[in-house]
Tab-separated table of N, CA and C in Angstrom:
chain	number	residue	atom	x	y	z
A	1	MET	N	3.497	-19.346	-0.779
A	1	MET	CA	3.325	-18.098	-0.847
A	1	MET	C	5.030	-17.683	-0.282
A	2	ASP	N	5.313	-18.645	0.739
A	2	ASP	CA	6.558	-18.347	1.178
A	2	ASP	C	7.450	-18.493	0.241
A	3	THR	N	7.210	-19.324	-1.157
A	3	THR	CA	8.557	-19.212	-2.159
A	3	THR	C	8.157	-18.184	-2.757
A	4	LEU	N	7.020	-17.408	-3.027
A	4	LEU	CA	7.193	-16.003	-3.814
A	4	LEU	C	7.808	-14.969	-2.890
A	5	PHE	N	7.765	-14.888	-1.835
A	5	PHE	CA	8.218	-13.739	-1.191
A	5	PHE	C	9.629	-13.903	-0.897
A	6	ARG	N	10.085	-14.898	-0.546
A	6	ARG	CA	11.537	-15.573	-0.660
A	6	ARG	C	12.223	-15.110	-2.119
A	7	MET	N	11.368	-15.190	-3.340
A	7	MET	CA	11.920	-14.960	-4.454
A	7	MET	C	11.744	-13.534	-4.725
A	8	ASN	N	10.842	-12.569	-4.161
A	8	ASN	CA	10.996	-11.091	-4.473
A	8	ASN	C	12.303	-10.506	-3.197
A	9	TRP	N	12.282	-11.323	-2.026
A	9	TRP	CA	13.130	-10.564	-1.376
A	9	TRP	C	14.668	-11.159	-2.013
A	10	GLN	N	14.873	-11.872	-2.775
A	10	GLN	CA	16.142	-12.237	-3.630
A	10	GLN	C	16.179	-11.054	-4.873
A	11	LEU	N	15.414	-10.960	-5.300
A	11	LEU	CA	15.528	-9.627	-6.453
A	11	LEU	C	15.695	-8.450	-5.577
A	12	ARG	N	15.063	-8.234	-4.604
A	12	ARG	CA	15.165	-6.605	-3.779
A	12	ARG	C	16.652	-6.641	-3.427
A	13	ASP	N	16.891	-7.819	-2.891
A	13	ASP	CA	18.598	-7.603	-2.428
A	13	ASP	C	19.526	-7.368	-3.246
A	14	SER	N	18.939	-8.280	-4.503
A	14	SER	CA	19.670	-7.873	-5.511
A	14	SER	C	20.280	-6.356	-5.935
A	15	TRP	N	18.953	-5.901	-5.973
A	15	TRP	CA	18.657	-4.529	-5.928
A	15	TRP	C	19.323	-3.717	-5.407
A	16	PHE	N	19.502	-4.176	-4.111
A	16	PHE	CA	20.120	-3.241	-3.072
A	16	PHE	C	21.708	-3.430	-3.400
A	17	VAL	N	22.354	-4.647	-4.122
A	17	VAL	CA	23.684	-4.470	-4.681
A	17	VAL	C	23.685	-3.726	-5.650
A	18	TRP	N	22.937	-3.731	-6.882
A	18	TRP	CA	22.920	-2.828	-7.934
A	18	TRP	C	23.099	-1.421	-7.407
A	19	CYS	N	22.339	-1.049	-6.581
A	19	CYS	CA	22.255	0.188	-5.951
A	19	CYS	C	23.620	0.739	-5.505
A	20	GLU	N	24.552	-0.326	-4.604
A	20	GLU	CA	25.837	-0.044	-4.328
A	20	GLU	C	27.050	0.540	-5.499
A	21	ASN	N	26.660	0.022	-7.010
A	21	ASN	CA	27.547	0.457	-7.808
A	21	ASN	C	26.754	1.624	-8.503
A	22	VAL	N	25.809	2.108	-7.994
A	22	VAL	CA	25.524	3.424	-8.746
A	22	VAL	C	25.614	4.604	-7.628
A	23	PRO	N	26.084	5.943	-8.503
A	23	PRO	CA	26.395	7.155	-7.788
A	23	PRO	C	25.117	7.441	-6.831
A	24	GLN	N	25.227	7.715	-5.320
A	24	GLN	CA	23.936	8.550	-4.729
A	24	GLN	C	23.257	9.566	-5.332
A	25	ILE	N	23.594	10.159	-5.959
A	25	ILE	CA	22.807	11.355	-6.773
A	25	ILE	C	22.066	10.617	-7.731
A	26	GLU	N	22.374	9.375	-8.163
A	26	GLU	CA	21.557	9.108	-9.583
A	26	GLU	C	20.319	8.616	-8.529
A	27	LEU	N	20.688	7.557	-7.323
A	27	LEU	CA	19.724	6.861	-6.317
A	27	LEU	C	18.858	7.700	-5.718
A	28	SER	N	19.078	9.222	-5.912
A	28	SER	CA	18.271	10.383	-5.201
A	28	SER	C	17.605	11.573	-5.785
A	29	ALA	N	17.695	11.092	-7.521
A	29	ALA	CA	17.180	12.034	-8.343
A	29	ALA	C	15.926	11.714	-8.645
A	30	ALA	N	15.225	12.814	-8.474
A	30	ALA	CA	13.479	12.577	-9.204
A	30	ALA	C	13.496	11.958	-10.340
A	31	ARG	N	12.437	11.180	-10.607
A	31	ARG	CA	12.251	10.460	-11.662
A	31	ARG	C	10.935	10.375	-12.017
A	32	GLU	N	10.358	10.258	-13.339
A	32	GLU	CA	8.942	9.949	-13.732
A	32	GLU	C	8.459	8.617	-12.982
A	33	GLY	N	7.104	8.903	-12.631
A	33	GLY	CA	6.831	7.540	-12.231
A	33	GLY	C	7.359	6.930	-10.648
A	34	GLY	N	6.748	5.585	-10.395
A	34	GLY	CA	7.539	5.118	-9.105
A	34	GLY	C	7.026	5.568	-8.107
A	35	HIS	N	8.103	5.956	-7.114
A	35	HIS	CA	7.816	6.862	-5.649
A	35	HIS	C	8.831	8.037	-6.060
A	36	GLY	N	8.957	8.426	-6.723
A	36	GLY	CA	9.795	9.771	-7.245
A	36	GLY	C	11.271	9.592	-7.259
A	37	THR	N	12.086	8.539	-6.653
A	37	THR	CA	13.604	8.247	-6.636
A	37	THR	C	13.473	6.759	-7.007
A	38	ILE	N	15.027	6.553	-6.950
A	38	ILE	CA	15.321	4.777	-6.515
A	38	ILE	C	14.932	4.545	-5.352
A	39	LEU	N	16.063	4.812	-4.476
A	39	LEU	CA	15.917	5.149	-2.783
A	39	LEU	C	13.988	5.259	-2.505
A	40	GLN	N	13.536	5.784	-2.961
A	40	GLN	CA	12.021	6.323	-2.257
A	40	GLN	C	10.976	5.001	-2.694
A	41	THR	N	11.625	4.758	-4.072
A	41	THR	CA	10.660	3.195	-4.769
A	41	THR	C	10.720	2.066	-3.469
A	42	LEU	N	12.301	2.046	-3.320
A	42	LEU	CA	12.931	0.829	-2.512
A	42	LEU	C	12.264	0.877	-0.725
A	43	PHE	N	12.437	1.961	-0.488
A	43	PHE	CA	11.556	2.133	0.963
A	43	PHE	C	10.236	2.054	0.783
A	44	HIS	N	9.514	2.453	-0.067
A	44	HIS	CA	8.055	2.523	-0.297
A	44	HIS	C	7.787	0.667	-0.143
A	45	ILE	N	8.618	-0.140	-1.067
A	45	ILE	CA	8.644	-1.714	-1.510
A	45	ILE	C	8.715	-1.952	0.248
A	46	VAL	N	9.384	-1.892	1.060
A	46	VAL	CA	9.924	-2.572	2.528
A	46	VAL	C	8.688	-1.889	3.252
A	47	ASP	N	8.129	-0.808	3.295
A	47	ASP	CA	7.516	-0.153	4.168
A	47	ASP	C	5.876	-0.672	3.919
A	48	MET	N	5.788	-0.700	2.711
A	48	MET	CA	4.314	-1.130	2.645
A	48	MET	C	4.195	-2.662	2.622
A	49	GLU	N	4.906	-3.667	2.658
A	49	GLU	CA	5.031	-5.221	2.971
A	49	GLU	C	4.870	-5.040	4.389
A	50	GLN	N	5.867	-4.637	5.123
A	50	GLN	CA	5.729	-4.566	6.395
A	50	GLN	C	4.514	-4.154	7.063
A	51	SER	N	3.662	-3.308	6.374
A	51	SER	CA	2.632	-2.390	7.215
A	51	SER	C	1.184	-3.676	6.511
A	52	TRP	N	1.227	-4.209	5.373
A	52	TRP	CA	0.117	-4.925	4.987
A	52	TRP	C	0.617	-6.295	6.146
A	53	MET	N	1.324	-6.579	6.218
A	53	MET	CA	1.854	-7.848	6.952
A	53	MET	C	1.301	-7.558	8.253
A	54	ARG	N	1.412	-6.605	9.238
A	54	ARG	CA	1.208	-6.358	10.024
A	54	ARG	C	-0.268	-6.343	10.275
A	55	SER	N	-0.898	-5.901	9.416
A	55	SER	CA	-2.609	-6.002	9.363
A	55	SER	C	-2.839	-7.299	9.132
A	56	PHE	N	-2.305	-8.603	8.209
A	56	PHE	CA	-2.723	-9.557	8.449
A	56	PHE	C	-2.651	-10.218	9.916
A	57	ALA	N	-1.379	-9.936	10.494
A	57	ALA	CA	-1.483	-10.449	12.074
A	57	ALA	C	-1.711	-9.243	12.810
A	58	GLY	N	-2.950	-8.982	12.638
A	58	GLY	CA	-3.992	-8.004	13.512
A	58	GLY	C	-3.225	-7.090	14.363
A	59	ARG	N	-2.143	-6.546	14.165
A	59	ARG	CA	-1.098	-5.778	14.267
A	59	ARG	C	-1.881	-4.126	14.067
A	60	ALA	N	-1.972	-3.339	14.842
A	60	ALA	CA	-1.755	-1.785	14.024
A	60	ALA	C	-1.265	-1.307	13.012
A	61	GLU	N	-1.764	-0.728	11.991
A	61	GLU	CA	-1.111	-0.222	11.012
A	61	GLU	C	0.242	0.754	11.318
A	62	HIS	N	1.369	0.674	10.832
A	62	HIS	CA	2.578	1.335	10.914
A	62	HIS	C	3.583	1.634	10.049
A	63	HIS	N	3.181	2.691	9.840
A	63	HIS	CA	4.176	3.259	8.589
A	63	HIS	C	5.836	4.004	9.267
A	64	PHE	N	6.705	3.780	8.439
A	64	PHE	CA	8.275	4.183	8.619
A	64	PHE	C	7.909	5.511	8.005
A	65	HIS	N	8.756	6.430	8.283
A	65	HIS	CA	9.211	7.680	7.747
A	65	HIS	C	10.367	7.813	6.984
A	66	TYR	N	10.118	8.154	5.561
A	66	TYR	CA	11.180	7.792	4.455
A	66	TYR	C	12.641	8.842	5.317
A	67	GLU	N	11.921	9.933	5.769
A	67	GLU	CA	13.276	10.895	6.089
A	67	GLU	C	14.182	9.922	6.880
A	68	ASP	N	13.555	9.289	7.795
A	68	ASP	CA	14.717	8.257	8.692
A	68	ASP	C	15.124	7.411	8.098
A	69	TYR	N	15.276	7.134	6.911
A	69	TYR	CA	15.700	5.892	5.984
A	69	TYR	C	16.282	6.637	4.692
A	70	ALA	N	16.585	7.304	4.518
A	70	ALA	CA	16.932	7.980	3.236
A	70	ALA	C	18.149	7.864	2.386
A	71	ASP	N	18.610	6.968	3.273
A	71	ASP	CA	19.983	6.193	2.271
A	71	ASP	C	19.845	4.688	2.048
A	72	LEU	N	20.777	4.121	1.234
A	72	LEU	CA	20.756	2.690	0.980
A	72	LEU	C	21.123	1.789	2.124
A	73	ASP	N	22.099	2.235	2.906
A	73	ASP	CA	22.253	1.485	4.066
A	73	ASP	C	21.269	0.953	5.167
A	74	ALA	N	20.607	2.321	5.078
A	74	ALA	CA	19.308	2.262	6.203
A	74	ALA	C	18.011	1.950	5.617
A	75	ILE	N	17.544	2.010	4.168
A	75	ILE	CA	16.795	0.949	3.559
A	75	ILE	C	17.123	-0.550	3.834
A	76	MET	N	18.330	-0.963	3.457
A	76	MET	CA	19.095	-2.398	3.554
A	76	MET	C	18.399	-2.894	4.763
A	77	ALA	N	18.934	-1.830	6.016
A	77	ALA	CA	19.101	-2.384	7.470
A	77	ALA	C	17.095	-2.325	7.747
A	78	LEU	N	16.625	-1.713	7.286
A	78	LEU	CA	15.335	-1.512	7.437
A	78	LEU	C	14.533	-3.341	6.536
A	79	SER	N	15.044	-3.305	5.859
A	79	SER	CA	14.390	-4.303	5.046
A	79	SER	C	14.686	-5.847	5.990
A	80	ASP	N	16.024	-5.560	6.312
A	80	ASP	CA	16.263	-6.825	6.956
A	80	ASP	C	15.648	-6.912	8.554
A	81	ARG	N	15.661	-6.091	9.201
A	81	ARG	CA	14.918	-5.608	10.239
A	81	ARG	C	13.389	-6.113	10.335
A	82	CYS	N	12.718	-5.728	9.272
A	82	CYS	CA	11.123	-6.194	8.870
A	82	CYS	C	10.998	-7.894	8.723
A	83	ARG	N	12.057	-8.016	7.852
A	83	ARG	CA	11.997	-9.497	7.213
A	83	ARG	C	11.728	-10.744	8.454
A	84	PRO	N	12.092	-10.626	9.469
A	84	PRO	CA	12.002	-11.884	10.522
A	84	PRO	C	10.429	-11.947	10.896
A	85	PHE	N	9.751	-10.586	11.097
A	85	PHE	CA	8.135	-10.567	11.150
A	85	PHE	C	7.338	-11.211	10.078
A	86	ILE	N	7.395	-10.535	9.198
A	86	ILE	CA	7.159	-11.169	7.509
A	86	ILE	C	7.245	-12.673	7.329
A	87	GLU	N	8.181	-13.019	7.666
A	87	GLU	CA	8.801	-14.545	7.805
A	87	GLU	C	7.680	-15.590	8.843
A	88	ASP	N	7.649	-14.906	10.136
A	88	ASP	CA	6.631	-15.738	11.065
A	88	ASP	C	5.275	-15.592	10.379
A	89	VAL	N	4.570	-14.393	9.836
A	89	VAL	CA	3.527	-14.130	9.304
A	89	VAL	C	3.085	-15.348	8.597
A	90	ILE	N	4.082	-15.259	7.391
A	90	ILE	CA	3.871	-16.484	6.425
A	90	ILE	C	3.984	-17.863	6.708
A	91	LYS	N	4.844	-17.978	7.388
A	91	LYS	CA	4.655	-19.423	8.517
A	91	LYS	C	3.551	-19.707	8.954
A	92	ALA	N	2.925	-18.777	9.623
A	92	ALA	CA	1.604	-19.005	9.908
A	92	ALA	C	0.274	-18.998	9.431
A	93	TRP	N	0.739	-18.650	8.140
A	93	TRP	CA	-0.341	-18.815	6.962
A	93	TRP	C	-0.915	-20.167	6.591
A	94	GLY	N	-2.231	-19.931	6.811
A	94	GLY	CA	-3.053	-21.112	6.323
A	94	GLY	C	-4.104	-20.922	5.270
A	95	PRO	N	-4.441	-22.284	4.879
A	95	PRO	CA	-5.813	-22.346	3.899
A	95	PRO	C	-7.150	-21.565	4.726
A	96	GLU	N	-7.327	-21.436	6.136
A	96	GLU	CA	-8.159	-20.677	6.636
A	96	GLU	C	-8.146	-19.384	6.508
A	97	LYS	N	-6.951	-18.621	6.292
A	97	LYS	CA	-6.440	-17.437	6.353
A	97	LYS	C	-6.772	-17.032	5.008
A	98	ASP	N	-6.234	-17.670	4.072
A	98	ASP	CA	-6.638	-17.416	2.710
A	98	ASP	C	-8.282	-16.646	2.794
A	99	GLN	N	-8.991	-17.353	3.222
A	99	GLN	CA	-10.760	-17.291	3.111
A	99	GLN	C	-11.164	-16.214	3.933
A	100	GLU	N	-10.009	-15.510	4.803
A	100	GLU	CA	-10.635	-14.935	6.148
A	100	GLU	C	-11.162	-13.315	5.390
A	101	ALA	N	-12.355	-13.039	5.880
A	101	ALA	CA	-12.357	-11.670	5.082
A	101	ALA	C	-11.384	-10.496	5.196
A	102	PHE	N	-11.067	-9.697	4.842
A	102	PHE	CA	-10.035	-8.456	4.826
A	102	PHE	C	-10.791	-7.487	4.360
A	103	SER	N	-10.947	-6.263	5.274
A	103	SER	CA	-11.068	-4.858	4.660
A	103	SER	C	-10.335	-3.643	4.819
A	104	LEU	N	-10.037	-2.742	3.722
A	104	LEU	CA	-8.994	-1.911	3.521
A	104	LEU	C	-9.490	-0.689	3.002
A	105	PHE	N	-8.992	0.592	2.994
A	105	PHE	CA	-9.517	1.682	2.219
A	105	PHE	C	-8.310	1.548	1.298
A	106	GLY	N	-8.924	2.279	0.224
A	106	GLY	CA	-7.758	2.096	-1.084
A	106	GLY	C	-7.384	4.064	-0.904
A	107	ALA	N	-6.842	4.188	-1.998
A	107	ALA	CA	-6.073	5.445	-2.031
A	107	ALA	C	-7.216	6.336	-2.518
A	108	ASP	N	-8.137	6.253	-2.998
A	108	ASP	CA	-9.364	7.249	-2.842
A	108	ASP	C	-10.319	7.297	-1.566
A	109	GLY	N	-9.729	6.822	-0.777
A	109	GLY	CA	-10.856	6.641	0.883
A	109	GLY	C	-11.701	5.609	0.420
A	110	ARG	N	-12.040	4.686	-0.528
A	110	ARG	CA	-13.476	3.995	-0.578
A	110	ARG	C	-12.734	2.581	0.349
A	111	GLN	N	-13.877	2.129	0.953
A	111	GLN	CA	-13.614	0.653	1.529
A	111	GLN	C	-13.814	-0.223	0.429
A	112	ILE	N	-12.565	-1.174	0.371
A	112	ILE	CA	-12.628	-2.367	-0.527
A	112	ILE	C	-12.954	-3.373	0.593
A	113	GLU	N	-13.620	-4.440	0.541
A	113	GLU	CA	-13.673	-5.697	1.041
A	113	GLU	C	-13.284	-6.816	-0.007
A	114	THR	N	-12.327	-7.394	0.798
A	114	THR	CA	-11.681	-8.401	0.012
A	114	THR	C	-11.254	-9.773	0.533
A	115	THR	N	-10.533	-10.685	0.655
A	115	THR	CA	-10.025	-11.634	1.377
A	115	THR	C	-8.637	-11.567	1.679
A	116	CYS	N	-8.248	-12.284	3.100
A	116	CYS	CA	-6.658	-12.284	3.091
A	116	CYS	C	-5.786	-13.096	2.108
A	117	GLY	N	-6.008	-13.878	1.352
A	117	GLY	CA	-5.677	-14.462	0.417
A	117	GLY	C	-5.320	-13.430	-0.700
A	118	THR	N	-6.724	-13.066	-1.213
A	118	THR	CA	-6.249	-11.864	-2.418
A	118	THR	C	-5.437	-10.513	-2.019
A	119	ALA	N	-5.165	-10.159	-0.831
A	119	ALA	CA	-4.686	-9.112	-0.156
A	119	ALA	C	-3.393	-9.605	-0.338
A	120	ILE	N	-2.988	-10.845	0.344
A	120	ILE	CA	-1.483	-11.295	0.261
A	120	ILE	C	-0.988	-11.119	-1.001
A	121	ARG	N	-1.490	-12.049	-2.127
A	121	ARG	CA	-1.178	-12.053	-3.294
A	121	ARG	C	-1.073	-10.705	-3.802
A	122	TYR	N	-1.749	-9.524	-3.753
A	122	TYR	CA	-1.836	-8.387	-4.035
A	122	TYR	C	-0.219	-7.814	-3.397
A	123	VAL	N	-0.089	-7.843	-2.198
A	123	VAL	CA	1.328	-7.237	-1.796
A	123	VAL	C	2.571	-8.199	-2.520
A	124	ALA	N	2.410	-9.400	-2.743
A	124	ALA	CA	3.732	-10.172	-3.508
A	124	ALA	C	3.678	-9.588	-5.129
A	125	SER	N	2.742	-8.965	-5.592
A	125	SER	CA	2.830	-8.510	-6.716
A	125	SER	C	3.118	-7.080	-6.661
A	126	HIS	N	2.493	-6.205	-5.631
A	126	HIS	CA	3.066	-4.942	-5.586
A	126	HIS	C	4.694	-5.015	-5.670
A	127	GLU	N	5.670	-5.878	-5.282
A	127	GLU	CA	6.926	-5.558	-5.169
A	127	GLU	C	7.273	-5.733	-6.591
A	128	ILE	N	6.854	-6.716	-7.637
A	128	ILE	CA	7.033	-7.209	-8.560
A	128	ILE	C	6.825	-5.810	-9.675
A	129	TYR	N	5.637	-4.967	-9.303
A	129	TYR	CA	5.387	-4.157	-9.991
A	129	TYR	C	6.423	-3.289	-9.803
A	130	HIS	N	7.020	-2.543	-8.836
A	130	HIS	CA	7.984	-1.488	-8.711
A	130	HIS	C	9.321	-2.037	-9.071
A	131	LEU	N	9.691	-3.329	-8.827
A	131	LEU	CA	10.820	-3.884	-9.491
A	131	LEU	C	10.913	-3.265	-11.112
A	132	GLY	N	10.007	-3.673	-11.178
A	132	GLY	CA	9.605	-3.359	-13.093
A	132	GLY	C	10.091	-1.847	-13.308
A	133	GLN	N	9.352	-1.074	-12.460
A	133	GLN	CA	9.943	0.313	-12.356
A	133	GLN	C	11.403	0.634	-12.461
A	134	LEU	N	12.263	0.073	-11.516
A	134	LEU	CA	13.225	-0.041	-11.294
A	134	LEU	C	14.386	-0.453	-12.455
A	135	SER	N	13.518	-1.266	-13.098
A	135	SER	CA	14.323	-2.156	-14.190
A	135	SER	C	14.214	-0.863	-15.296
A	136	MET	N	13.161	-0.326	-15.587
A	136	MET	CA	13.200	1.054	-16.635
A	136	MET	C	14.019	1.883	-16.099
A	137	TRP	N	14.102	2.516	-14.978
A	137	TRP	CA	14.985	3.587	-14.658
A	137	TRP	C	16.307	3.212	-14.724
A	138	ALA	N	16.805	1.948	-14.477
A	138	ALA	CA	18.328	1.593	-14.571
A	138	ALA	C	18.637	1.475	-16.050
A	139	ARG	N	17.766	1.061	-17.025
A	139	ARG	CA	18.006	1.357	-18.830
A	139	ARG	C	18.039	2.718	-19.078
A	140	GLN	N	17.329	3.341	-17.848
A	140	GLN	CA	17.370	5.620	-18.684
A	140	GLN	C	18.755	5.577	-18.260
A	141	LEU	N	19.013	4.873	-17.145
A	141	LEU	CA	20.272	5.515	-16.846
A	141	LEU	C	21.587	4.845	-17.713
A	142	GLY	N	21.599	3.829	-18.380
A	142	GLY	CA	22.267	3.341	-19.234
A	142	GLY	C	22.906	2.365	-18.350
A	143	TYR	N	22.617	1.802	-17.422
A	143	TYR	CA	22.737	0.340	-16.588
A	143	TYR	C	22.062	-1.012	-16.985
A	144	GLU	N	22.452	-1.992	-16.918
A	144	GLU	CA	21.817	-2.888	-16.742
A	144	GLU	C	20.985	-3.107	-15.615
A	145	PRO	N	19.562	-3.847	-15.545
A	145	PRO	CA	19.147	-4.123	-14.454
A	145	PRO	C	19.433	-5.339	-14.059
A	146	VAL	N	18.961	-5.936	-12.983
A	146	VAL	CA	19.099	-7.005	-12.111
A	146	VAL	C	18.212	-8.056	-12.924
A	147	GLU	N	18.733	-9.190	-13.268
A	147	GLU	CA	18.362	-9.992	-14.193
A	147	GLU	C	17.312	-11.047	-13.487
A	148	MET	N	16.122	-10.749	-13.892
A	148	MET	CA	15.207	-11.333	-12.969
A	148	MET	C	15.146	-12.982	-13.690
A	149	SER	N	15.869	-13.202	-14.734
A	149	SER	CA	15.362	-14.636	-15.306
A	149	SER	C	16.322	-15.473	-14.158
A	150	LEU	N	17.041	-15.090	-13.745
A	150	LEU	CA	18.280	-15.985	-12.487
A	150	LEU	C	17.533	-16.881	-11.596
A	151	LEU	N	16.005	-16.199	-11.352
A	151	LEU	CA	15.130	-17.027	-10.566
A	151	LEU	C	14.955	-18.046	-10.951
A	152	LEU	N	14.816	-18.280	-12.455
A	152	LEU	CA	14.453	-19.650	-13.130
A	152	LEU	C	15.148	-20.956	-12.842
A	153	THR	N	16.646	-20.375	-12.573
A	153	THR	CA	17.558	-21.516	-12.651
A	153	THR	C	18.106	-21.783	-11.237
A	154	ASP	N	18.184	-20.564	-10.375
A	154	ASP	CA	18.641	-20.303	-8.711
A	154	ASP	C	17.753	-19.691	-8.377
A	155	PRO	N	16.728	-20.049	-7.941
A	155	PRO	CA	15.721	-18.893	-7.348
A	155	PRO	C	16.104	-18.427	-5.794
A	156	PHE	N	17.014	-19.293	-5.261
A	156	PHE	CA	17.451	-18.897	-3.698
A	156	PHE	C	19.278	-18.515	-3.843
A	157	GLY	N	19.765	-18.226	-4.879
A	157	GLY	CA	21.538	-17.993	-5.374
A	157	GLY	C	21.634	-16.691	-5.601
A	158	LEU	N	20.644	-15.901	-5.350
A	158	LEU	CA	20.634	-14.264	-5.819
A	158	LEU	C	21.461	-13.177	-4.291
A	159	ARG	N	21.721	-14.191	-3.420
A	159	ARG	CA	22.043	-13.694	-1.977
A	159	ARG	C	22.814	-12.317	-1.980
A	160	ARG	N	22.728	-11.538	-1.046
A	160	ARG	CA	23.071	-10.079	-0.969
A	160	ARG	C	24.162	-10.505	-0.456
A	161	PRO	N	25.958	-10.302	-0.706
A	161	PRO	CA	26.937	-10.738	-0.233
A	161	PRO	C	27.034	-9.575	1.263
A	162	SER	N	27.478	-10.023	2.196
A	162	SER	CA	28.035	-9.405	3.164
A	162	SER	C	28.669	-8.047	2.656
A	163	LYS	N	28.620	-6.837	3.375
A	163	LYS	CA	29.349	-6.129	2.920
A	163	LYS	C	30.733	-5.894	3.800
A	164	ALA	N	31.741	-6.161	3.046
A	164	ALA	CA	33.331	-5.983	3.647
A	164	ALA	C	33.476	-5.102	4.569
A	165	LYS	N	33.924	-4.820	5.713
A	165	LYS	CA	34.282	-3.903	6.734
A	165	LYS	C	35.459	-2.679	5.858
A	166	GLY	N	35.068	-1.288	6.001
A	166	GLY	CA	35.665	-0.518	5.437
A	166	GLY	C	35.640	-0.015	3.590
A	167	ARG	N	34.659	-1.244	3.154
A	167	ARG	CA	34.217	-0.878	1.843
A	167	ARG	C	33.478	0.273	1.939
A	168	SER	N	33.430	1.268	0.780
A	168	SER	CA	32.818	2.429	0.362
A	168	SER	C	31.865	2.474	-0.816
A	169	ARG	N	30.764	2.877	-0.910
A	169	ARG	CA	30.029	2.807	-2.006
A	169	ARG	C	30.911	4.044	-3.425
A	170	GLN	N	30.273	3.765	-4.595
A	170	GLN	CA	30.602	4.871	-5.178
A	170	GLN	C	29.712	5.999	-4.646
A	171	ARG	N	29.948	7.280	-4.817
A	171	ARG	CA	29.215	8.322	-4.662
A	171	ARG	C	29.211	9.411	-5.502
């Protein structure tokens, strides 16, 4: 499970780099599907991942508010801030956790009974689903999307470079 989440994070970080080369107006423009905008979709990925992991760790559900993280730098910082906790949850995961009963409420309000193992795999695939949405939007805007096949040859080489001081994004 650890490897799958790390691969997701590498792709997410690559999308953050991709966003640094796209005008802010495009990142914030309303789009069909996903969660409305590129930035809202990236925020949703981060927020849902941390919320699910809190549930797996037996903590109260918590959601951040997009209004507090409505630009790329803030979403990147939130992702970085949440990641150590998520890593701890994944490291502590064992075979017995996979079989543990897990109950949640669906978007329609009905209660869903499953296992933690099924739910954590859902969380991992949730990010992949939304990254596919970002790829569609990238193509619609005339940009090349993040190349996912790089994970096949260098799964952990897609690191997000440190931002150079004084470097500004295209606006």
